[in-house]
Amino acid sequence: MTLTTPGLLFPAISLLLLAYTNRFLVLAQLIRELNAREGETIRPLVVAQITNLRKRIRLIRTMQVYGVASFLMCTLSMFALFIEFKTTGVILFGISLACLALSLLTSLYEIHISCDAIEIELKNIEKKPLSNKAD
């Protein structure tokens, strides 16, 4: 294994962390809007949304932790290969790949949870009465 092998992961991990940060920022914005919109009372629909949002925030944090761990292990792998500790470099690169896989699997689960959030909204829309207006 050469120094460039772990180096190939750098752009991928960086983009992945950027995507995770964007997901976090969107959720934070949604939570702030939800708080401002609800005022002093909370509808039952919002209680279900809050539970879902908390779970998603925890998952995004986990995704970010594994992503950062992957990035760090990849960096350490490159350093070990640079100072010619090949076995250590290979092991660290393997750990980096495992962390990246855990991050991606967590991301997949978070996507599943976000679909549940959309389902909550759709159920709320379906409860509304039908309009008699012809379009």
Short mmCIF file of C-alpha atoms in Angstrom, two decimals:
data_model
loop_
_atom_site.label_atom_id
_atom_site.label_comp_id
_atom_site.label_asym_id
_atom_site.label_seq_id
_atom_site.Cartn_x
_atom_site.Cartn_y
_atom_site.Cartn_z
CA MET A 1 0.00 0.00 0.00
CA THR A 2 1.31 3.45 -0.87
CA LEU A 3 0.78 6.88 0.63
CA THR A 4 -1.70 7.77 -2.12
CA THR A 5 -4.16 4.98 -1.25
CA PRO A 6 -5.51 6.64 1.92
CA GLY A 7 -5.13 10.00 0.18
CA LEU A 8 -7.84 8.96 -2.25
CA LEU A 9 -10.38 8.98 0.59
CA PHE A 10 -9.72 12.60 1.62
CA PRO A 11 -12.05 14.27 -0.92
CA ALA A 12 -14.80 11.70 -0.34
CA ILE A 13 -14.71 12.03 3.44
CA SER A 14 -14.59 15.84 3.21
CA LEU A 15 -17.66 15.93 0.97
CA LEU A 16 -19.44 13.49 3.21
CA LEU A 17 -18.79 15.63 6.29
CA LEU A 18 -20.03 18.68 4.38
CA ALA A 19 -23.25 16.84 3.48
CA TYR A 20 -23.73 15.81 7.13
CA THR A 21 -23.21 19.39 8.27
CA ASN A 22 -25.80 20.58 5.76
CA ARG A 23 -28.30 18.01 7.04
CA PHE A 24 -27.66 19.20 10.59
CA LEU A 25 -28.12 22.85 9.64
CA VAL A 26 -31.41 22.10 7.85
CA LEU A 27 -32.70 20.26 10.93
CA ALA A 28 -31.60 23.07 13.24
CA GLN A 29 -33.45 25.57 11.02
CA LEU A 30 -36.55 23.36 10.99
CA ILE A 31 -36.49 23.09 14.79
CA ARG A 32 -36.20 26.86 15.17
CA GLU A 33 -39.10 27.42 12.76
CA LEU A 34 -41.19 24.81 14.55
CA ASN A 35 -40.52 26.49 17.89
CA ALA A 36 -41.44 29.94 16.55
CA ARG A 37 -44.57 28.66 14.80
CA GLU A 38 -45.96 26.70 17.75
CA GLY A 39 -45.82 29.47 20.32
CA GLU A 40 -47.04 28.55 23.82
CA THR A 41 -48.94 25.33 23.00
CA ILE A 42 -47.90 22.17 21.19
CA ARG A 43 -50.14 20.16 18.87
CA PRO A 44 -50.00 16.33 19.04
CA LEU A 45 -48.52 16.29 15.53
CA VAL A 46 -45.60 18.39 16.76
CA VAL A 47 -44.91 15.96 19.63
CA ALA A 48 -44.39 13.20 17.05
CA GLN A 49 -42.17 15.52 15.01
CA ILE A 50 -40.07 16.45 18.06
CA THR A 51 -39.41 12.78 18.83
CA ASN A 52 -38.38 12.21 15.22
CA LEU A 53 -36.19 15.33 15.14
CA ARG A 54 -34.37 14.36 18.35
CA LYS A 55 -33.61 10.92 16.94
CA ARG A 56 -32.36 12.42 13.68
CA ILE A 57 -30.12 14.94 15.47
CA ARG A 58 -28.53 12.11 17.49
CA LEU A 59 -28.02 10.08 14.31
CA ILE A 60 -26.41 13.01 12.49
CA ARG A 61 -24.07 13.53 15.43
CA THR A 62 -23.14 9.83 15.25
CA MET A 63 -22.62 10.10 11.49
CA GLN A 64 -20.31 13.07 12.04
CA VAL A 65 -18.36 11.33 14.81
CA TYR A 66 -17.69 8.29 12.63
CA GLY A 67 -16.88 10.54 9.65
CA VAL A 68 -14.36 12.56 11.67
CA ALA A 69 -12.89 9.35 13.13
CA SER A 70 -12.53 8.02 9.59
CA PHE A 71 -10.80 11.22 8.49
CA LEU A 72 -8.46 11.13 11.50
CA MET A 73 -7.58 7.45 11.01
CA CYS A 74 -6.97 8.10 7.32
CA THR A 75 -4.62 10.95 8.23
CA LEU A 76 -2.79 8.80 10.77
CA SER A 77 -2.58 6.03 8.19
CA MET A 78 -0.91 8.39 5.74
CA PHE A 79 1.50 9.55 8.44
CA ALA A 80 2.38 5.96 9.37
CA LEU A 81 2.99 5.12 5.72
CA PHE A 82 5.06 8.31 5.36
CA ILE A 83 7.39 7.27 8.19
CA GLU A 84 7.42 3.76 6.70
CA PHE A 85 5.40 1.94 9.36
CA LYS A 86 3.56 -0.04 6.70
CA THR A 87 1.69 -2.48 8.94
CA THR A 88 0.47 0.33 11.21
CA GLY A 89 -0.56 2.33 8.14
CA VAL A 90 -2.56 -0.56 6.72
CA ILE A 91 -4.29 -1.21 10.06
CA LEU A 92 -5.17 2.47 10.49
CA PHE A 93 -6.49 2.58 6.94
CA GLY A 94 -8.66 -0.46 7.69
CA ILE A 95 -10.02 1.27 10.80
CA SER A 96 -10.66 4.36 8.68
CA LEU A 97 -12.66 2.30 6.19
CA ALA A 98 -14.63 0.67 9.01
CA CYS A 99 -15.49 4.08 10.50
CA LEU A 100 -16.51 5.33 7.07
CA ALA A 101 -18.77 2.30 6.62
CA LEU A 102 -20.37 2.89 10.05
CA SER A 103 -20.92 6.53 9.14
CA LEU A 104 -22.60 5.57 5.87
CA LEU A 105 -24.79 2.94 7.53
CA THR A 106 -25.88 5.47 10.15
CA SER A 107 -26.63 7.90 7.34
CA LEU A 108 -28.80 5.29 5.65
CA TYR A 109 -30.77 4.80 8.87
CA GLU A 110 -31.15 8.58 9.28
CA ILE A 111 -32.57 8.78 5.76
CA HIS A 112 -35.09 6.09 6.75
CA ILE A 113 -36.06 8.14 9.83
CA SER A 114 -36.43 11.31 7.73
CA CYS A 115 -38.90 9.46 5.53
CA ASP A 116 -40.89 8.73 8.70
CA ALA A 117 -41.00 12.49 9.34
CA ILE A 118 -42.46 13.06 5.90
CA GLU A 119 -44.99 10.32 6.58
CA ILE A 120 -46.11 12.18 9.73
CA GLU A 121 -46.73 15.29 7.62
CA LEU A 122 -48.63 13.33 4.97
CA LYS A 123 -50.90 11.79 7.62
CA ASN A 124 -51.62 15.28 8.93
CA ILE A 125 -52.53 16.48 5.43
CA GLU A 126 -54.84 13.51 4.91
CA LYS A 127 -56.80 14.41 8.07
CA LYS A 128 -57.79 17.77 6.61
CA PRO A 129 -61.25 18.04 5.05
CA LEU A 130 -61.58 17.92 1.30
CA SER A 131 -62.29 21.13 -0.54
CA ASN A 132 -65.47 21.43 -2.58
CA LYS A 133 -63.86 23.89 -5.00
CA ALA A 134 -63.30 22.74 -8.56
CA ASP A 135 -59.87 23.59 -9.94
#
